[in-house]
PDB file of C-alpha atoms in Angstrom:
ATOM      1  CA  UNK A 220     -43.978  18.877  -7.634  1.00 81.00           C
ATOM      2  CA  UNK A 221     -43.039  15.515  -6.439  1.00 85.00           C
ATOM      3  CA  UNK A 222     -41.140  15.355  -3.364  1.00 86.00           C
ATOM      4  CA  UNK A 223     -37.877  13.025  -3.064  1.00 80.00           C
ATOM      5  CA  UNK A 224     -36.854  11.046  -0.077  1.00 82.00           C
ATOM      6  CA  UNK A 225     -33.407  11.605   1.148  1.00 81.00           C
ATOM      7  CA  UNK A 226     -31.793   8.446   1.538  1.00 86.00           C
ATOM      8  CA  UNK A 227     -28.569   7.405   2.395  1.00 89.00           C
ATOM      9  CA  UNK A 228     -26.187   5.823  -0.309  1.00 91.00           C
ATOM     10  CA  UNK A 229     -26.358   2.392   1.324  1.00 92.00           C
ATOM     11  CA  UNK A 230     -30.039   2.488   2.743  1.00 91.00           C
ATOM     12  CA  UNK A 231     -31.336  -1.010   2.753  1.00 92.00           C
ATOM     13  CA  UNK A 232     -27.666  -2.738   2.259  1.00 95.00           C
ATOM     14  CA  UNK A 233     -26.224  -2.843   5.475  1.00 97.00           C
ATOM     15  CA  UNK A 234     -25.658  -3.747   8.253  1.00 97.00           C
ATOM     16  CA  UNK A 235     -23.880  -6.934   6.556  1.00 97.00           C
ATOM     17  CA  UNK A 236     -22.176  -9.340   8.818  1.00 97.00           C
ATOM     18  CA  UNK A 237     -20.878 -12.728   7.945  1.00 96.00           C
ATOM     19  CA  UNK A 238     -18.207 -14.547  10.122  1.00 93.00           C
ATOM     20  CA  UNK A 239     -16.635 -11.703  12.830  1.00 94.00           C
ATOM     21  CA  UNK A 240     -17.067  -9.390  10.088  1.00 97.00           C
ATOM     22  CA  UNK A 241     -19.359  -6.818   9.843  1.00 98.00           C
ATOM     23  CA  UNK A 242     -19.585  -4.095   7.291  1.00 98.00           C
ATOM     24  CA  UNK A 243     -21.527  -0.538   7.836  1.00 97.00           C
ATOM     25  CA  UNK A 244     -22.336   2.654   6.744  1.00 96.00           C
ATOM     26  CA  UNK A 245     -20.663   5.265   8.599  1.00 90.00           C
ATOM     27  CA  UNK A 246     -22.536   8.230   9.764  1.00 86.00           C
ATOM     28  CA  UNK A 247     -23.332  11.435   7.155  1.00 82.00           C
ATOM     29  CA  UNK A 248     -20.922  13.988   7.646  1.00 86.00           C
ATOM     30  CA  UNK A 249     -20.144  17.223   5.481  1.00 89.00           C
ATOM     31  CA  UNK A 250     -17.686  16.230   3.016  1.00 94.00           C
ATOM     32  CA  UNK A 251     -15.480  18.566   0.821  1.00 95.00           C
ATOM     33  CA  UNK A 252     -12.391  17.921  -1.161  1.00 96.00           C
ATOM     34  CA  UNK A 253      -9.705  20.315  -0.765  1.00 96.00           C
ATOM     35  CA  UNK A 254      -7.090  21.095  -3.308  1.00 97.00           C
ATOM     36  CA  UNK A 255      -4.553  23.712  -2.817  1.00 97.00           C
ATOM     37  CA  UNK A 256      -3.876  26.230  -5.090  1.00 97.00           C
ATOM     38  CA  UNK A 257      -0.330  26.142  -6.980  1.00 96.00           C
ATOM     39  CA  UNK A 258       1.883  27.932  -4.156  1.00 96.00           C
ATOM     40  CA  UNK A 259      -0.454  28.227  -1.482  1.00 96.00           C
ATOM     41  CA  UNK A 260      -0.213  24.961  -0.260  1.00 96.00           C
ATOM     42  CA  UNK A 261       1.883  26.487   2.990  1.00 96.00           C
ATOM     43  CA  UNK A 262      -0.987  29.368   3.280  1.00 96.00           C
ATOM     44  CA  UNK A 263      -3.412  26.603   3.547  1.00 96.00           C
ATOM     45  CA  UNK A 264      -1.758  24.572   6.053  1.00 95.00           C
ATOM     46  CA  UNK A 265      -1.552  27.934   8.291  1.00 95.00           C
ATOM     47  CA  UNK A 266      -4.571  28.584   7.698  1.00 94.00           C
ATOM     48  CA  UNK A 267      -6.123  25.171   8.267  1.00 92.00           C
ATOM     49  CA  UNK A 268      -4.116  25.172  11.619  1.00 92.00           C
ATOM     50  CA  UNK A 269      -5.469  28.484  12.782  1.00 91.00           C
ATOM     51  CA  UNK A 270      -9.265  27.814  12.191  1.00 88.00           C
ATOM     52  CA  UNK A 271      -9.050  23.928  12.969  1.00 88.00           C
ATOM     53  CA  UNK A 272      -5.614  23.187  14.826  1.00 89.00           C
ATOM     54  CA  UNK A 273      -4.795  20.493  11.844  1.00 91.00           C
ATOM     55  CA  UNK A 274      -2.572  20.825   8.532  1.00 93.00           C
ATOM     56  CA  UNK A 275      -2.971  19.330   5.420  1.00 96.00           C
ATOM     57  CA  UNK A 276      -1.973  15.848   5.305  1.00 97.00           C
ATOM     58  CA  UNK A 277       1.054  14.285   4.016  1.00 97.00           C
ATOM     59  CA  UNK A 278       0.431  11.822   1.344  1.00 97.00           C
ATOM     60  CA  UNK A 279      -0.826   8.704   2.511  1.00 97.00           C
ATOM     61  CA  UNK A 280      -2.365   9.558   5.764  1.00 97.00           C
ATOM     62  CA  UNK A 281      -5.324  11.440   7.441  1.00 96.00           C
ATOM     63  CA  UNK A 282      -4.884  14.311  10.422  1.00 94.00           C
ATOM     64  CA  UNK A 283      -7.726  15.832  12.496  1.00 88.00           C
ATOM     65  CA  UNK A 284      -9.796  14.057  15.553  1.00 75.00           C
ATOM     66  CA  UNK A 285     -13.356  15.883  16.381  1.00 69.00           C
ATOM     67  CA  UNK A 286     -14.909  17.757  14.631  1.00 72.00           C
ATOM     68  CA  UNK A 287     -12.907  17.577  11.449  1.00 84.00           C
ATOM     69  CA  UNK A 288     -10.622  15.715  10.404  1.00 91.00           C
ATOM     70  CA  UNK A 289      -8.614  15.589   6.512  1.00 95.00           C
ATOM     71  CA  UNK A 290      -7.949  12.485   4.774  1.00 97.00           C
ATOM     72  CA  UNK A 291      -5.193  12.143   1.900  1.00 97.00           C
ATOM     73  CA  UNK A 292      -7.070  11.835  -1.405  1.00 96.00           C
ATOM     74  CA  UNK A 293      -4.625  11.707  -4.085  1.00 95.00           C
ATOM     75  CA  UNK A 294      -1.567  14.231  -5.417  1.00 94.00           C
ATOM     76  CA  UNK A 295      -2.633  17.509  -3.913  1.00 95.00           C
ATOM     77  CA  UNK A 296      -6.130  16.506  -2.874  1.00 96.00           C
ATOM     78  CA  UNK A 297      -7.763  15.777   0.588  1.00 97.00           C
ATOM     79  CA  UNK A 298     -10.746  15.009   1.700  1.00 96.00           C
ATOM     80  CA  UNK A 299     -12.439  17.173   4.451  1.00 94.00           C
ATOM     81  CA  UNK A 300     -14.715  15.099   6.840  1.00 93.00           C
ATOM     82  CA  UNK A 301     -16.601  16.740   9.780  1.00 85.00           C
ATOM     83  CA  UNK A 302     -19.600  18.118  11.343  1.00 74.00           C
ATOM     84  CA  UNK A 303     -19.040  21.268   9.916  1.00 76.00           C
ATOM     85  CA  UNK A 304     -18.090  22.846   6.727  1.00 81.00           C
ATOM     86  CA  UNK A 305     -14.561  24.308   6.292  1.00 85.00           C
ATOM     87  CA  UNK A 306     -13.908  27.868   7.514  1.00 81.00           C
ATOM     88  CA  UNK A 307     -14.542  30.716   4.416  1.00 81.00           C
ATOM     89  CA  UNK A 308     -10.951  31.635   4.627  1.00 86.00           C
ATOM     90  CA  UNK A 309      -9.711  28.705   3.528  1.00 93.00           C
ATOM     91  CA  UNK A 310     -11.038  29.550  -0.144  1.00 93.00           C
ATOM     92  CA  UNK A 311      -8.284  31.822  -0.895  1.00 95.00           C
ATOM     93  CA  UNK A 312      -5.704  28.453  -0.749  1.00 97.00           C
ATOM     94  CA  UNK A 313      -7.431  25.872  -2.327  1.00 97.00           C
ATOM     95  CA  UNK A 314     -10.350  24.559  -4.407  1.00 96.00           C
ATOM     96  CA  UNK A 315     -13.162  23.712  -2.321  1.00 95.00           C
ATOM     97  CA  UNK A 316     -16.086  21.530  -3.789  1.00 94.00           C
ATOM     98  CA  UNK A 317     -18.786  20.145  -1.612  1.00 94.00           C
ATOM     99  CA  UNK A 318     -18.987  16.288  -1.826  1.00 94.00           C
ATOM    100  CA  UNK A 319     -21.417  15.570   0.819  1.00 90.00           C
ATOM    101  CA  UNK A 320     -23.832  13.492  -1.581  1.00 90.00           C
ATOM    102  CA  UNK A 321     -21.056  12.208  -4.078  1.00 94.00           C
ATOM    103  CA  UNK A 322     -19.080   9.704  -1.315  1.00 95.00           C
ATOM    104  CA  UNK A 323     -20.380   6.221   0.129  1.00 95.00           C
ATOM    105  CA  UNK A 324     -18.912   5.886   3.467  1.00 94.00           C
ATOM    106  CA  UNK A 325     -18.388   2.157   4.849  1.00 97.00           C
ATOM    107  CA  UNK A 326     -16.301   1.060   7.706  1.00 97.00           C
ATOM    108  CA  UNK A 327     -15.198  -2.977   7.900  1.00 98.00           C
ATOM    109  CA  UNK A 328     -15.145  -4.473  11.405  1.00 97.00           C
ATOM    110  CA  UNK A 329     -13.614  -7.595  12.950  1.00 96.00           C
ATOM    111  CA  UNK A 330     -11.016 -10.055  12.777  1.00 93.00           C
ATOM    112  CA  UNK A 331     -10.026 -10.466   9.187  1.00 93.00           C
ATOM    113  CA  UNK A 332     -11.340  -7.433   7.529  1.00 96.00           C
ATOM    114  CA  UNK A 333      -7.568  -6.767   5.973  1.00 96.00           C
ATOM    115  CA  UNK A 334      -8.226 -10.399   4.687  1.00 96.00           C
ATOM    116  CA  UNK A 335     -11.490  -9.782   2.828  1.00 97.00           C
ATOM    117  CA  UNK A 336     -10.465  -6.487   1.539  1.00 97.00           C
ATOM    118  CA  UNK A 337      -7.391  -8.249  -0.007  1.00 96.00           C
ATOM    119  CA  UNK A 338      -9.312 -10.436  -2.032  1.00 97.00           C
ATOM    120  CA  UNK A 339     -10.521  -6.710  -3.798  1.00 98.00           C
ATOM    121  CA  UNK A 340      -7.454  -4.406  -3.361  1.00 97.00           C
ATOM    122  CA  UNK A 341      -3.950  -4.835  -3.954  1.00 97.00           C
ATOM    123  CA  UNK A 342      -2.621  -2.982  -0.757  1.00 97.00           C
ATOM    124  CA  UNK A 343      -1.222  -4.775   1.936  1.00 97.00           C
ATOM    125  CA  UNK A 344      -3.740  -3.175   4.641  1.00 96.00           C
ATOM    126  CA  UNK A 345      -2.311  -5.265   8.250  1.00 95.00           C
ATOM    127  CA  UNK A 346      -2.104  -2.931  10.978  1.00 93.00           C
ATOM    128  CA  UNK A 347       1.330  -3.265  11.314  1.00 94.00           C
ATOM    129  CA  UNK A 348       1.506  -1.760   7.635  1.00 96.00           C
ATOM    130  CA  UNK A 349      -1.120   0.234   7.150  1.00 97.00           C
ATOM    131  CA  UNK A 350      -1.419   1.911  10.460  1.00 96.00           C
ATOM    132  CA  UNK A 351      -3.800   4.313  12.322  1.00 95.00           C
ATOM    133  CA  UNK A 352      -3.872   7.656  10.429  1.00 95.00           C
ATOM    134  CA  UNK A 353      -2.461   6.059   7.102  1.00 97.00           C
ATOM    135  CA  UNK A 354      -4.592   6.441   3.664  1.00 97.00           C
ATOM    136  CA  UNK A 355      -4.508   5.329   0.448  1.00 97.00           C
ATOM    137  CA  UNK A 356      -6.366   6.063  -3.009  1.00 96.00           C
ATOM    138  CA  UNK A 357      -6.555   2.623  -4.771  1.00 96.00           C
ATOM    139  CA  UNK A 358      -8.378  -0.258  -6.601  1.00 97.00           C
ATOM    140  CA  UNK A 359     -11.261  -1.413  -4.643  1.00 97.00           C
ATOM    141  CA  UNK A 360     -11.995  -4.559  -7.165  1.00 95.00           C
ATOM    142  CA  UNK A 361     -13.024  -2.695 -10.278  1.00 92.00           C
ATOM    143  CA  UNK A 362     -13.659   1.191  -8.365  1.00 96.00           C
ATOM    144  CA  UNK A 363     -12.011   3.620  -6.925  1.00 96.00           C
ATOM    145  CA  UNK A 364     -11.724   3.868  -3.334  1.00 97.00           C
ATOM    146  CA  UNK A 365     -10.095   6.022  -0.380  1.00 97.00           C
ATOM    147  CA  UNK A 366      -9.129   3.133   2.278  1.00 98.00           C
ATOM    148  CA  UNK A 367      -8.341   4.679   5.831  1.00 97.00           C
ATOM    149  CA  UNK A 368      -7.645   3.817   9.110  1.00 96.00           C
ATOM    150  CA  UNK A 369      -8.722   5.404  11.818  1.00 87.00           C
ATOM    151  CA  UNK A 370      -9.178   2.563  14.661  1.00 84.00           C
ATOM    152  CA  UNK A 371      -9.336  -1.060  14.830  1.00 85.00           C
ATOM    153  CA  UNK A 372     -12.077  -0.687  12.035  1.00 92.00           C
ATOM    154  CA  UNK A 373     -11.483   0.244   8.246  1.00 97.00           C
ATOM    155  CA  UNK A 374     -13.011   2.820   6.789  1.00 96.00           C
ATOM    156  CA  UNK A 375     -14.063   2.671   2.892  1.00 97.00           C
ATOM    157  CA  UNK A 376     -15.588   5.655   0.756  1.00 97.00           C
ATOM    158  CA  UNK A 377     -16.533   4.854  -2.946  1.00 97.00           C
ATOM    159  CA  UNK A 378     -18.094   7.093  -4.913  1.00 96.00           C
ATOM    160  CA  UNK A 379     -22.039   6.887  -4.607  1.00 95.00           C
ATOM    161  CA  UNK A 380     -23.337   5.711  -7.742  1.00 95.00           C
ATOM    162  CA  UNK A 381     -20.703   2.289  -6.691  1.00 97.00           C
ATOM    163  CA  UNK A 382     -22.574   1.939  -3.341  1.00 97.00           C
ATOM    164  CA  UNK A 383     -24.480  -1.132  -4.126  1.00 97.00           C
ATOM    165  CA  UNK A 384     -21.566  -2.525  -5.935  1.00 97.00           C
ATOM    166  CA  UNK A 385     -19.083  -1.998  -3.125  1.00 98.00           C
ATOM    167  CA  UNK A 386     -21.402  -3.649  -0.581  1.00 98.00           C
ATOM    168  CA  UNK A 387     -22.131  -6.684  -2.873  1.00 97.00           C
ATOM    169  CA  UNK A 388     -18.509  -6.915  -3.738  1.00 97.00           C
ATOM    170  CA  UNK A 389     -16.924  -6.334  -0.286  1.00 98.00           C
ATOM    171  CA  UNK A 390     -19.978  -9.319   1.053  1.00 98.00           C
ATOM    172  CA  UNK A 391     -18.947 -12.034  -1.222  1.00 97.00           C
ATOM    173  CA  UNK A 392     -15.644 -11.424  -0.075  1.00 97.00           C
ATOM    174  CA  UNK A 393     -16.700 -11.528   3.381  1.00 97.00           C
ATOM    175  CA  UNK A 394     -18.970 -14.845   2.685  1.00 97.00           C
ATOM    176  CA  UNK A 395     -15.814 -16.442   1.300  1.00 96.00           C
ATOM    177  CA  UNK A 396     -13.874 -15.856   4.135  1.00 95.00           C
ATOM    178  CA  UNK A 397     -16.625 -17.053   6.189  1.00 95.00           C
ATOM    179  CA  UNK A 398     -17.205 -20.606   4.419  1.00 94.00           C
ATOM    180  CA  UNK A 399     -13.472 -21.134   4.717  1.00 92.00           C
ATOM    181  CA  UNK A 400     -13.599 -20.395   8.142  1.00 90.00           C
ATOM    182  CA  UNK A 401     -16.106 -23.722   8.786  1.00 89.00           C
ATOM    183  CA  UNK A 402     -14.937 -25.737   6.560  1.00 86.00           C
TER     184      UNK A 402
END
């Protein structure tokens, strides 16, 4: 039987850097999406708070520090992120599905990142706007993408099978911003 390499979605890709930007992939965590069952949603949160000391999110924005943290996915969805997988008793609230190997996760660096991811999404992504902790499920040029803050840097997940196209896409950008930059 042949063996397969494990590779990461972006291996080969990045780093990318062009003008102060720079554009990464962001370490491999565990990666489950979380969807409350109808009328559990306050079991969950209590139950998220006991095992992890974080509730589900409101929409729009991400809670959790070490070791796990959730990120607002869409209407009743987040997206759990950490080194370790949710606790079992969360199951009897929500919908848990492993997505470990289904997300790309890139995070945008420097001065002007909100500019180059403006030329691809239509969300106004300044910090002053879209501040630490805030999320968003939107149009990342022709994908779908989870945009999040979480410091200084952004950080972008796209589904895996858009990995190359994301990097290419999210480059040119960065490349334009660049050339206008010295001329």
């Amino acid at each position: 039987m042949a063996k397969l390499p494990e590779t990461s979605p972006a291996a080969g890709l990045l780093p990318l850097s062009h003008g102060g930007l720079t554009l990464s992939e962001g370490p491999a965590r565990r990666m489950w999406m979380m969807q409350p069952y109808p009328g559990r949603e306050a079991g969950l949160d209590a139950a998220l708070r006991d095992a992890h000391g974080i509730g589900f999110p409101e929409p729009n924005r991400s809670t959790g520090q070490r070791g796990g943290r959730l990120i607002w996915a869409g209407r009743a969805q987040a997206l759990w992120i950490g080194t370790a997988d949710p606790a079992p008793g969360l199951a009897q609230h929500a919908a848990l599905t492993d997505q470990s190997d289904a997300w790309t996760f890139l995070k945008l660096e420097g001065a002007g990142a909100e500019a180059a991811l403006a030329r691809l999404t239509p969300l106004d992504l300044h910090p002053g706007v879209f501040k630490r902790g805030h999320a968003a499920r939107a149009p990342l040029g022709h994908m779908s993408a989870i945009l999040h803050r979480r410091s200084a840097a952004l950080e972008i997940f796209v589904f895996r099978s858009m990995a190359r196209t994301a990097v290419h896409e999210i480059g040119v950008a960065m490349r334009s911003l660049a050339a206008r930059a010295a001329v």
